[in-house]
PDB file of C-alpha atoms in Angstrom:
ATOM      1  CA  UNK A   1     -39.069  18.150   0.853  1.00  0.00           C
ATOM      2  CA  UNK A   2     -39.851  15.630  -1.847  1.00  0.00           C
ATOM      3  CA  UNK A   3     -38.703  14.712  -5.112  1.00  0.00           C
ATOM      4  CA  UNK A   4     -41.454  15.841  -6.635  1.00  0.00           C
ATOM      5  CA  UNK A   5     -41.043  19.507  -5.078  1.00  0.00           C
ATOM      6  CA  UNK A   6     -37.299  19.743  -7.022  1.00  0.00           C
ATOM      7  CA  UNK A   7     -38.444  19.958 -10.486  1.00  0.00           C
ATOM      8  CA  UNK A   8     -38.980  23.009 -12.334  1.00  0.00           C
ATOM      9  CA  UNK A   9     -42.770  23.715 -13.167  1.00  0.00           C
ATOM     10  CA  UNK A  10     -41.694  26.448 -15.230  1.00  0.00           C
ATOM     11  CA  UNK A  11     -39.548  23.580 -16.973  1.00  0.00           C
ATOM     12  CA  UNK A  12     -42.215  21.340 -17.541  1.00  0.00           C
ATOM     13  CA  UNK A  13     -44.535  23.833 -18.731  1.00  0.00           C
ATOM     14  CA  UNK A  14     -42.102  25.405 -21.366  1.00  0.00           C
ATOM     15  CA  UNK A  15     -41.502  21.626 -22.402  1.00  0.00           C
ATOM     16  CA  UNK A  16     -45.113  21.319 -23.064  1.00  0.00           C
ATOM     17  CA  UNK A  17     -45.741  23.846 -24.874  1.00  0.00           C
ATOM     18  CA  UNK A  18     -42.476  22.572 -27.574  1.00  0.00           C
ATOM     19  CA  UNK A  19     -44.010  19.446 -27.528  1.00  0.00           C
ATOM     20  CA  UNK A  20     -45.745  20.035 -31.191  1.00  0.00           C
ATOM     21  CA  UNK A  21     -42.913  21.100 -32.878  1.00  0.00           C
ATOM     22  CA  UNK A  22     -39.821  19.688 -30.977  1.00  0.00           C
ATOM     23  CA  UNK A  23     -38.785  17.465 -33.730  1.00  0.00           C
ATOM     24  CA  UNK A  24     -39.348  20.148 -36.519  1.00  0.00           C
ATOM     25  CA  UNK A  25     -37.567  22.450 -34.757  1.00  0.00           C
ATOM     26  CA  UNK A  26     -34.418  19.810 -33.768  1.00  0.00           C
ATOM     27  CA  UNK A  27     -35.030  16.507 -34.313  1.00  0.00           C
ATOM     28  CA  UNK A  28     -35.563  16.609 -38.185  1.00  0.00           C
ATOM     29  CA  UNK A  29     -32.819  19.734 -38.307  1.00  0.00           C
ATOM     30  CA  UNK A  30     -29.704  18.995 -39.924  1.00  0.00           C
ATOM     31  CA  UNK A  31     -27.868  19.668 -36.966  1.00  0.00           C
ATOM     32  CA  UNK A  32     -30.372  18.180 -34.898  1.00  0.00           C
ATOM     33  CA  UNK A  33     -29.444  15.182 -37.132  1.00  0.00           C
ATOM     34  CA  UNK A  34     -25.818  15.897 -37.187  1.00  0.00           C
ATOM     35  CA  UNK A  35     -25.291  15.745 -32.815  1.00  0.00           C
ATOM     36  CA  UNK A  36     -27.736  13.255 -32.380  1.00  0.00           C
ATOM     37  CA  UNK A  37     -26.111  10.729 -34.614  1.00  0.00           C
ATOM     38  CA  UNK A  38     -22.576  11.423 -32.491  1.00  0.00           C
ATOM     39  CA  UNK A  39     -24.888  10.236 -29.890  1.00  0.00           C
ATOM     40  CA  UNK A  40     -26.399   7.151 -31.638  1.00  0.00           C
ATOM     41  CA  UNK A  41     -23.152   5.888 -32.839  1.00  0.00           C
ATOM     42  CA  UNK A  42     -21.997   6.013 -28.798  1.00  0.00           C
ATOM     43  CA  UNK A  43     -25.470   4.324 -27.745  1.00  0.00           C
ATOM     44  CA  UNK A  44     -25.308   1.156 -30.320  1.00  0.00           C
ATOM     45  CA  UNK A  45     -21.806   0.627 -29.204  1.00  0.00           C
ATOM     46  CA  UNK A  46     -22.223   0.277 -25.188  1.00  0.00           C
ATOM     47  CA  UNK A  47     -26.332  -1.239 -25.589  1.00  0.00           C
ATOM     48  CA  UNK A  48     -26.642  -4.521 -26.605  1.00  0.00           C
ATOM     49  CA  UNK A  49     -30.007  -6.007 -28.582  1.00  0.00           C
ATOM     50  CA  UNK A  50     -31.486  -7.878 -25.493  1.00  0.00           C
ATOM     51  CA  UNK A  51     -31.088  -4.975 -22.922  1.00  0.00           C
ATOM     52  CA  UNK A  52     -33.206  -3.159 -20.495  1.00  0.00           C
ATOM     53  CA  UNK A  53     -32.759   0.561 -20.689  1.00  0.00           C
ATOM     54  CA  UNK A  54     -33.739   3.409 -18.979  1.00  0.00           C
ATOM     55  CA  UNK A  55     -34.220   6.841 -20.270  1.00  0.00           C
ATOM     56  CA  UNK A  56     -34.506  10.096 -18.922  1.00  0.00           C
ATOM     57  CA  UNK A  57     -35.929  12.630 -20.282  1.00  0.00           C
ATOM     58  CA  UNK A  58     -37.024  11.268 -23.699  1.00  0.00           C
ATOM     59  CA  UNK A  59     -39.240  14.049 -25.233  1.00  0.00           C
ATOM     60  CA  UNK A  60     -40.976  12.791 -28.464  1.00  0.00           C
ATOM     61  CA  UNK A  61     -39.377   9.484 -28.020  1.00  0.00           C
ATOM     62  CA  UNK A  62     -36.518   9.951 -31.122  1.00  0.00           C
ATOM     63  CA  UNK A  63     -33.663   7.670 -29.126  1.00  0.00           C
ATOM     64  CA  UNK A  64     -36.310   5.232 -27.433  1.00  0.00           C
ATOM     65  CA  UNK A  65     -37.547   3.957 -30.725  1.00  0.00           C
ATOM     66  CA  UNK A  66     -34.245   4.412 -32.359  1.00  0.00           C
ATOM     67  CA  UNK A  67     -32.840   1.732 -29.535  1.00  0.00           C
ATOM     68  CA  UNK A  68     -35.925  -0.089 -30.193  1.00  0.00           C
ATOM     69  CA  UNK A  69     -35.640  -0.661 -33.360  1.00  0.00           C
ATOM     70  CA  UNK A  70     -31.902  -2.010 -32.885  1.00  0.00           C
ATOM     71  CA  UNK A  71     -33.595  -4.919 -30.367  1.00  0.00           C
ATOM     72  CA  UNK A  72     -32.874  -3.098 -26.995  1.00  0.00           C
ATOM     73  CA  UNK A  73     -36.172  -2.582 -24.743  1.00  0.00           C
ATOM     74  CA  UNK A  74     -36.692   0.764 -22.962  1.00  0.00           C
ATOM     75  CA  UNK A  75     -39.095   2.479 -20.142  1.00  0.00           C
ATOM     76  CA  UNK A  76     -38.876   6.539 -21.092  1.00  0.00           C
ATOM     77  CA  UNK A  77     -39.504   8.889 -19.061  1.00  0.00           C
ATOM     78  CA  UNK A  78     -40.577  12.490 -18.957  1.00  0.00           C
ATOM     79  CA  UNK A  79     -41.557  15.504 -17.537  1.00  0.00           C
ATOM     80  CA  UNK A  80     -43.536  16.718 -19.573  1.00  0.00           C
ATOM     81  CA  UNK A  81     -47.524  15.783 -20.156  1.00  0.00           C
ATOM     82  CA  UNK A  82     -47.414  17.202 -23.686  1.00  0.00           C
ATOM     83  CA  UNK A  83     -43.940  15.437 -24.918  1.00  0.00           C
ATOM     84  CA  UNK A  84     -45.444  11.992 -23.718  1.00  0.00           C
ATOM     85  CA  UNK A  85     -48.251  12.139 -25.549  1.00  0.00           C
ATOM     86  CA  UNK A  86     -46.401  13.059 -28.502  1.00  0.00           C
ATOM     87  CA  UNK A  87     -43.625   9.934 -28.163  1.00  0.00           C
ATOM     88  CA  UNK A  88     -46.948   7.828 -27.539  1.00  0.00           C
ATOM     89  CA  UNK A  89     -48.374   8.868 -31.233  1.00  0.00           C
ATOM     90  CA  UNK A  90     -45.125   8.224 -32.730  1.00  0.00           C
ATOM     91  CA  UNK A  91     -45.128   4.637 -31.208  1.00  0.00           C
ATOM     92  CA  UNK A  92     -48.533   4.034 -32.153  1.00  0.00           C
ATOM     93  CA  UNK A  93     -47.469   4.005 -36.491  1.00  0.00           C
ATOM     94  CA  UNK A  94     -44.133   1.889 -35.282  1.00  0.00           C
ATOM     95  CA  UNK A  95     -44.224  -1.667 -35.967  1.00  0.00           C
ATOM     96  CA  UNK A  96     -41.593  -2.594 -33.047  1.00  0.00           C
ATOM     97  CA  UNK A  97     -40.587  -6.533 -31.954  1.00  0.00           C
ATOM     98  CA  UNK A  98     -38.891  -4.427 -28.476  1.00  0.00           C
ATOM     99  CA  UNK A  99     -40.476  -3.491 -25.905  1.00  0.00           C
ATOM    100  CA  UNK A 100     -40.863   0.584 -25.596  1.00  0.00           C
ATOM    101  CA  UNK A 101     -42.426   2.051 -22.695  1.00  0.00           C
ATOM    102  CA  UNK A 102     -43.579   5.755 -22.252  1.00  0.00           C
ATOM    103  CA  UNK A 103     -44.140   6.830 -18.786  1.00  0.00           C
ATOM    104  CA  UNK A 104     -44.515  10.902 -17.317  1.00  0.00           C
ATOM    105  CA  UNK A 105     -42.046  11.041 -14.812  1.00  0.00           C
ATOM    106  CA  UNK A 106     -39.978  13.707 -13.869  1.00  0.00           C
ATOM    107  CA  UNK A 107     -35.944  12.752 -13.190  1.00  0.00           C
ATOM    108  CA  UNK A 108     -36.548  14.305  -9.239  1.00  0.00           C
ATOM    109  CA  UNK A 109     -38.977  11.031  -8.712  1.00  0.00           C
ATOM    110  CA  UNK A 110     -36.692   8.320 -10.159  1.00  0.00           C
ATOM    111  CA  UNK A 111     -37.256   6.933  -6.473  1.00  0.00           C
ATOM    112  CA  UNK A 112     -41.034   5.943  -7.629  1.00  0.00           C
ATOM    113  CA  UNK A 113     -39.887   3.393 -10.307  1.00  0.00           C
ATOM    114  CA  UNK A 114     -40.522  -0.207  -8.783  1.00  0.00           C
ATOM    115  CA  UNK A 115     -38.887  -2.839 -10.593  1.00  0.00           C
ATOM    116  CA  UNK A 116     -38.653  -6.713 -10.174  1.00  0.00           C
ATOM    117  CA  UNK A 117     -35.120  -6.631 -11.583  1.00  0.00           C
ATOM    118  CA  UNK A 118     -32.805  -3.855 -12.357  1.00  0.00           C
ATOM    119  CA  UNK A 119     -32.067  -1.769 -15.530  1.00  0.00           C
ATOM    120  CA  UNK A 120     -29.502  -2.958 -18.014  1.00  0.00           C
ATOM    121  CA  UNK A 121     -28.333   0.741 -18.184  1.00  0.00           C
ATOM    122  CA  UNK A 122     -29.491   4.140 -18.843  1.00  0.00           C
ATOM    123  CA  UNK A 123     -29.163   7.441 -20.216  1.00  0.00           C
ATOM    124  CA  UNK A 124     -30.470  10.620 -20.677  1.00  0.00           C
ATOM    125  CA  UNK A 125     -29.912  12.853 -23.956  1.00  0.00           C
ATOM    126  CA  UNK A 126     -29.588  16.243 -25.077  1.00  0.00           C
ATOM    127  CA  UNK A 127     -29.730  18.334 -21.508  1.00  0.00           C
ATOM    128  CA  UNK A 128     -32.791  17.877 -19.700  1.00  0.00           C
ATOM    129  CA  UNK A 129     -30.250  16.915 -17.028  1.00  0.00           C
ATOM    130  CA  UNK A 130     -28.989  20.407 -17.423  1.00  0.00           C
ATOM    131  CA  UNK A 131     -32.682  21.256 -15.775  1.00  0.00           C
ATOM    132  CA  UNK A 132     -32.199  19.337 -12.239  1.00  0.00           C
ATOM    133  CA  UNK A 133     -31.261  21.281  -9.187  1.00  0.00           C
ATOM    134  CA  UNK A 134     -30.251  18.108  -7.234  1.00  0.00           C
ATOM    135  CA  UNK A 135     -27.897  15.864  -9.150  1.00  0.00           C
ATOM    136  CA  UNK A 136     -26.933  13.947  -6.486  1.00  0.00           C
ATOM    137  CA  UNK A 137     -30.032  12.205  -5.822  1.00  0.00           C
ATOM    138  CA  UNK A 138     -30.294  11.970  -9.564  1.00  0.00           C
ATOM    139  CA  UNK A 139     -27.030   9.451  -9.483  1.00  0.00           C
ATOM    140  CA  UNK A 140     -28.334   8.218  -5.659  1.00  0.00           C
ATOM    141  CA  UNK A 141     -31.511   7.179  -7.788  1.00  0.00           C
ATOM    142  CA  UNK A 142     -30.426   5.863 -10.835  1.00  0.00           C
ATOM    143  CA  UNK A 143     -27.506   3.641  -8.410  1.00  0.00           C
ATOM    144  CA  UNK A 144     -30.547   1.758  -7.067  1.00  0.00           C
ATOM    145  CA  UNK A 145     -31.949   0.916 -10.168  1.00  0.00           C
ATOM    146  CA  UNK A 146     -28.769   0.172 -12.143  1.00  0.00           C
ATOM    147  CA  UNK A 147     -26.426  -3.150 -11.240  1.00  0.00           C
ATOM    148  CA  UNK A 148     -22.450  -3.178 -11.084  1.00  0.00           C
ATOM    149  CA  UNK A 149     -20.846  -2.647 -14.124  1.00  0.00           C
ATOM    150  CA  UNK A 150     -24.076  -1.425 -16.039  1.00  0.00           C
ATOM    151  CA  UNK A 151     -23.503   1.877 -18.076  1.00  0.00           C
ATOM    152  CA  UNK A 152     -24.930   5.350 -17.655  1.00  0.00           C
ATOM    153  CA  UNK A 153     -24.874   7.818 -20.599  1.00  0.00           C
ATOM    154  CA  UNK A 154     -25.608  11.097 -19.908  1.00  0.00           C
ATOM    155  CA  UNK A 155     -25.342  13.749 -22.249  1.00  0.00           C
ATOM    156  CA  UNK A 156     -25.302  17.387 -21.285  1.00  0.00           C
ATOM    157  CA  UNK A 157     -24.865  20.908 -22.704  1.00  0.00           C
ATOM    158  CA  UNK A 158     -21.312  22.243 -21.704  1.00  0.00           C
ATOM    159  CA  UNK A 159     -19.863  25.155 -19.627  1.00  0.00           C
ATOM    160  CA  UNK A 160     -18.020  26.651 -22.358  1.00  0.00           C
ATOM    161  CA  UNK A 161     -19.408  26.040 -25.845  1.00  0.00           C
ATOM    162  CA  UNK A 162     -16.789  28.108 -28.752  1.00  0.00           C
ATOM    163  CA  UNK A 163     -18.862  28.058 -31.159  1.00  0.00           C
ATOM    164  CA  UNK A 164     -21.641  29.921 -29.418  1.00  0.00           C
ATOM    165  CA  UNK A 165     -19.206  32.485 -28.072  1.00  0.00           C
ATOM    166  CA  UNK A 166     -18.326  33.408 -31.210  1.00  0.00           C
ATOM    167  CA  UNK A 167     -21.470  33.131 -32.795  1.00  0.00           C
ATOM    168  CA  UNK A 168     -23.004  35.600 -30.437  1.00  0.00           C
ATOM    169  CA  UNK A 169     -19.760  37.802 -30.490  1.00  0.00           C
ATOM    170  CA  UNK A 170     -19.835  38.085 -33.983  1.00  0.00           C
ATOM    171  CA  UNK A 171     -23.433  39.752 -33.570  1.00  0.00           C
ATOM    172  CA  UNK A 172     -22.363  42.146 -30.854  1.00  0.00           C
ATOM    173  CA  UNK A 173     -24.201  40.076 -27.966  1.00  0.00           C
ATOM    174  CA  UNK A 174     -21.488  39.754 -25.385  1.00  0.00           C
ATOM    175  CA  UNK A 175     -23.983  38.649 -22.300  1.00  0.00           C
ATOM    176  CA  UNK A 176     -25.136  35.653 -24.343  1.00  0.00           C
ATOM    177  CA  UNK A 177     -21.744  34.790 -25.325  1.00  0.00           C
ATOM    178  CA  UNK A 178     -21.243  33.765 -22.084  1.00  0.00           C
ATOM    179  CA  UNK A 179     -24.423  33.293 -20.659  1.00  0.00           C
ATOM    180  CA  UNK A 180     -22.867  29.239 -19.612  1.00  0.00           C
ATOM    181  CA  UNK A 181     -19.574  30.540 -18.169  1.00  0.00           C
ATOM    182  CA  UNK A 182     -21.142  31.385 -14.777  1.00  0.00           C
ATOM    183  CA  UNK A 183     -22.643  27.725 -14.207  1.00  0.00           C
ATOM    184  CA  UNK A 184     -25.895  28.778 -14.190  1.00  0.00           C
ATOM    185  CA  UNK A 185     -28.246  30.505 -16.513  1.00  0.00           C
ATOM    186  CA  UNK A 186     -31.873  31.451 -17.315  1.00  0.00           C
ATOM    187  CA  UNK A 187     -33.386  30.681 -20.587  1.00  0.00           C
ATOM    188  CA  UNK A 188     -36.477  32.164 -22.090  1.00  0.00           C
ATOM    189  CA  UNK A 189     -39.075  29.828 -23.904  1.00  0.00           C
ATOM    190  CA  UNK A 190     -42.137  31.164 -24.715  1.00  0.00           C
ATOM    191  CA  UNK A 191     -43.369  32.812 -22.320  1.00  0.00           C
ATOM    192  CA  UNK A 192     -41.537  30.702 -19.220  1.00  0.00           C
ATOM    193  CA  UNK A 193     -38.068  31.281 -17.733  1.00  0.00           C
ATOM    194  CA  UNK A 194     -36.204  28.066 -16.828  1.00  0.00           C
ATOM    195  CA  UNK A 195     -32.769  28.195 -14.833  1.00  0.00           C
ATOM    196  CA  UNK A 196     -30.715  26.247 -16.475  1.00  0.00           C
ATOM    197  CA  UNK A 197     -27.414  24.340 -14.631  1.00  0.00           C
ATOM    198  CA  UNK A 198     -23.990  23.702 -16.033  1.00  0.00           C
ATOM    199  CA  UNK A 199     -21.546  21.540 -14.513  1.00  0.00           C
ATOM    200  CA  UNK A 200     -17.794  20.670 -15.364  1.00  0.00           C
ATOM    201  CA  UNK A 201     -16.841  17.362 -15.847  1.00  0.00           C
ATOM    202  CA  UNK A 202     -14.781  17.210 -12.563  1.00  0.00           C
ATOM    203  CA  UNK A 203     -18.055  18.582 -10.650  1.00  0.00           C
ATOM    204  CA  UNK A 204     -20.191  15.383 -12.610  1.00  0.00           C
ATOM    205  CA  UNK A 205     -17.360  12.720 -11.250  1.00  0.00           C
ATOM    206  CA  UNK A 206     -17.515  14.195  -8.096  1.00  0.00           C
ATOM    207  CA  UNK A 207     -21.933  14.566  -7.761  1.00  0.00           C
ATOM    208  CA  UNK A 208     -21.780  10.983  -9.372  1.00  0.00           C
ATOM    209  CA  UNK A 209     -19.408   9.387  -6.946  1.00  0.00           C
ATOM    210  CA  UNK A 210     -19.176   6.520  -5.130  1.00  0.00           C
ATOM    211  CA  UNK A 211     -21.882   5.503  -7.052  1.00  0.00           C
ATOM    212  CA  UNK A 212     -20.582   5.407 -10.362  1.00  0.00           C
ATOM    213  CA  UNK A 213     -16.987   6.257 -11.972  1.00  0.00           C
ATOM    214  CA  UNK A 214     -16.363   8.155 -15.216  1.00  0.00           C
ATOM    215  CA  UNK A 215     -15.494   6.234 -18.252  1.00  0.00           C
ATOM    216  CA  UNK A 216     -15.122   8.831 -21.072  1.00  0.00           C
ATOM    217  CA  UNK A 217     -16.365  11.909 -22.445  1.00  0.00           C
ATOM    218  CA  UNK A 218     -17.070  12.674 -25.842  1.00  0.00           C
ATOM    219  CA  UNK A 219     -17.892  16.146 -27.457  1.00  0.00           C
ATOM    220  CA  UNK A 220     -21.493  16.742 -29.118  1.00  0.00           C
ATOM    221  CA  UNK A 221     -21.233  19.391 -31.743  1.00  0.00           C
ATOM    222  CA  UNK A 222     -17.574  20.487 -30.772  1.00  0.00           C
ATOM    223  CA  UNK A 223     -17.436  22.885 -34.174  1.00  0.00           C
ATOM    224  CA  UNK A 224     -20.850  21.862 -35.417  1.00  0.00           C
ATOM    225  CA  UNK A 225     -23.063  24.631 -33.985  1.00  0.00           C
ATOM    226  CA  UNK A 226     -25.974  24.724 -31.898  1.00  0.00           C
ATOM    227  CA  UNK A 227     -29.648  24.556 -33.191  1.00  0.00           C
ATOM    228  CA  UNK A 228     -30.588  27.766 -33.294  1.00  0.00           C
ATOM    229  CA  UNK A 229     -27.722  28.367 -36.277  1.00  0.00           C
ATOM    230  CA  UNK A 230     -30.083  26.156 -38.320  1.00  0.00           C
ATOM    231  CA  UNK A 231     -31.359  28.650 -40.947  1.00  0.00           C
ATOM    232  CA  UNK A 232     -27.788  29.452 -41.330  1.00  0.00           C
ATOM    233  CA  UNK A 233     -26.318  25.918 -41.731  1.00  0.00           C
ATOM    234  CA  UNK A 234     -28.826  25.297 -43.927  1.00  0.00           C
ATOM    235  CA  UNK A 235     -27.353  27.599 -46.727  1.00  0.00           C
ATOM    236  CA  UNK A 236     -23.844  26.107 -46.068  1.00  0.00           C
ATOM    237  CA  UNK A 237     -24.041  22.261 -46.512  1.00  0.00           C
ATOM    238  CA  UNK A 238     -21.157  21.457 -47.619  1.00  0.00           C
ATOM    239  CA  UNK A 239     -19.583  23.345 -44.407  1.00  0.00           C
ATOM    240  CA  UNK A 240     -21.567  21.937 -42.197  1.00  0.00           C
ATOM    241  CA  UNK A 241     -20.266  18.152 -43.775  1.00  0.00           C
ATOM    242  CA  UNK A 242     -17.026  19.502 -42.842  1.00  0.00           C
ATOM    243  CA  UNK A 243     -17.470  20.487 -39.352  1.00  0.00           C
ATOM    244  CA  UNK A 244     -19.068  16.984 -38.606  1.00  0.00           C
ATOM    245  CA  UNK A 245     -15.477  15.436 -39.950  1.00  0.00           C
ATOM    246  CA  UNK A 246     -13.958  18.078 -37.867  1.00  0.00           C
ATOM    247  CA  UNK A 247     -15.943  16.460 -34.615  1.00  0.00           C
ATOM    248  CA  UNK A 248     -15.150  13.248 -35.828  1.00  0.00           C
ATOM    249  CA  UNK A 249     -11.730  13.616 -35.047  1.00  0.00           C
ATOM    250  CA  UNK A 250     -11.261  16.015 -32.115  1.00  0.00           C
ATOM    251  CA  UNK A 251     -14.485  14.587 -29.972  1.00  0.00           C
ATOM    252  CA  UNK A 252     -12.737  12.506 -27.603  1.00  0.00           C
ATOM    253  CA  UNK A 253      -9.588  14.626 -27.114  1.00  0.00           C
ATOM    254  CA  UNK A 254      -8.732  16.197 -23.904  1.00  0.00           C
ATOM    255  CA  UNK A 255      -9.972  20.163 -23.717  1.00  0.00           C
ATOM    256  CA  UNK A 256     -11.945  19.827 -27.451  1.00  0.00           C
ATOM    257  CA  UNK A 257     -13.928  17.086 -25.913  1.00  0.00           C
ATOM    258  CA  UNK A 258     -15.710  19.806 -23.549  1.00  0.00           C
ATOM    259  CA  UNK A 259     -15.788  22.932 -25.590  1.00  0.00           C
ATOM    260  CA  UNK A 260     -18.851  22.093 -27.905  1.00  0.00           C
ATOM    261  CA  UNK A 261     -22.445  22.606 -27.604  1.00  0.00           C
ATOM    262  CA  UNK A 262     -22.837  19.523 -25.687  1.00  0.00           C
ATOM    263  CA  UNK A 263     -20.981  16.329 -23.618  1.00  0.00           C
ATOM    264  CA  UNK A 264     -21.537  13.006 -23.798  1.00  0.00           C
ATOM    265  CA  UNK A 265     -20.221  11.116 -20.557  1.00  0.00           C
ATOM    266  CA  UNK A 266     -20.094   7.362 -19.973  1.00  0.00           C
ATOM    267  CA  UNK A 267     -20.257   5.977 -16.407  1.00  0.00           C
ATOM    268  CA  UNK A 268     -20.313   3.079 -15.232  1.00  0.00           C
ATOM    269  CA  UNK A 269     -22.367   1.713 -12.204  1.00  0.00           C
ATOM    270  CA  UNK A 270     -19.905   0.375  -9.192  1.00  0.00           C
ATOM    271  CA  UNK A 271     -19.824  -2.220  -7.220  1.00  0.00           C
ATOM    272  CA  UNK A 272     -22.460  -2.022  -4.104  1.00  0.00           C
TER     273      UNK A 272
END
């Protein structure tokens, strides 16, 4: 079977069809704003101005020009037709010095990318690894592309997120309250049904291994809530100011570090 069989259609599709409004709907949300600049602050520390990066599942292109515009060069990749075209708008009214490449590619055919030299590093944000059946080949893949030593952020919706246990307890929904707990779920967009995959740290070192070895892991929205709390949030700023200094304090510590909405985890490519 090929690469190319593994990935969802029902994944892509439902991605194209949030293409339009992704970043209205997350992106420009405040707590779109407030887990994606956990991520940032991560990113700009490990990627240097000068570097190569890869990205996986990029979307509308949010992190690919935001490395850009700090000097780093990066060919972004994606599923979906639709999300693509939108990151290729939004790079069309940039005025960039780096190098930013757009490129529709699912994560199953990493295998396709040919390259005179290898990748600085790469990552992929906000779960579309949380979409891929295989992750083994994912981390086979990406070890052929990626020298010793080179770093590999990944950043994935958790197991067990509180804050969406209680949220949905609190509303008398007890199935979605746990709907992650299980390690494997379908979600509903639009009209397409996606399964959706969540792995435990110890099950990530372990699909990731020999190939790469677990630096850290930092929590993404450990108290700050998921997106669809938005209309909520929004009518509580000044609590939602306080749950970010919350996560700024318990987001690397052991147990907190895995309990919010999603995981950021930094490996690092080993020696051949």
């Amino acid at each position: 079977m090929s690469h190319a069989a593994t990935a969802q259609p029902q994944a892509i599709q439902a991605f194209d069809q949030l293409a339009e409004g992704y970043d209205d709907l997350f992106t420009k949300s405040l707590i779109g704003r407030a887990q994606r600049t956990v991520v940032w602050n991560v990113l700009t520390q490990i990627f240097q101005s000068g570097d190569h990066v890869l990205e996986l599942n990029c979307g509308t292109g949010e992190d690919a020009l935001f490395l850009a515009r700090n000097g780093i060069s990066v060919f972004a990749c994606d599923a979906s037709e639709r999300m693509i075209q939108v990151a290729g708008q939004r790079l069309s009214v940039e005025r960039l010095d780096t190098s930013v490449q757009f490129s529709l590619l699912p994560t199953e055919r990493l295998s396709e990318i040919e390259r005179p030299t290898m990748f600085d590093g790469a990552f992929s944000n906000f779960s579309g690894l949380n979409c891929v059946v295989n992750l083994r080949q994912t981390a086979e893949d990406l070890a052929n592309l990626l020298p010793a030593g080179a770093p590999l952020l990944i950043c994935l919706s958790t197991r067990f997120c509180i804050s969406e246990i209680v949220w949905f307890l609190l509303h008398g929904e007890f199935r979605r309250a746990f709907r992650r707990c299980f390690g494997h779920a379908t979600a509903t967009v639009g009209q397409f049904t996606v399964d959706v995959y969540y792995p435990t740290v110890r099950q990530l070192r372990k699909l990731f291994s020999p190939f790469f070895t677990l630096h850290s892991v930092t929590g993404i929205g450990v108290t700050v809530p998921p997106s669809y709390v938005e209309s909520w949030i929004c009518k509580h700023p000044r609590l939602l100011g306080f749950l970010r200094a919350v996560d700024a304090i318990v987001a690397t510590r052991p147990l907190f570090r895995v309990l919010g909405d999603h995981m950021l985890l930094h490996f690092e490519r080993v020696q051949a």
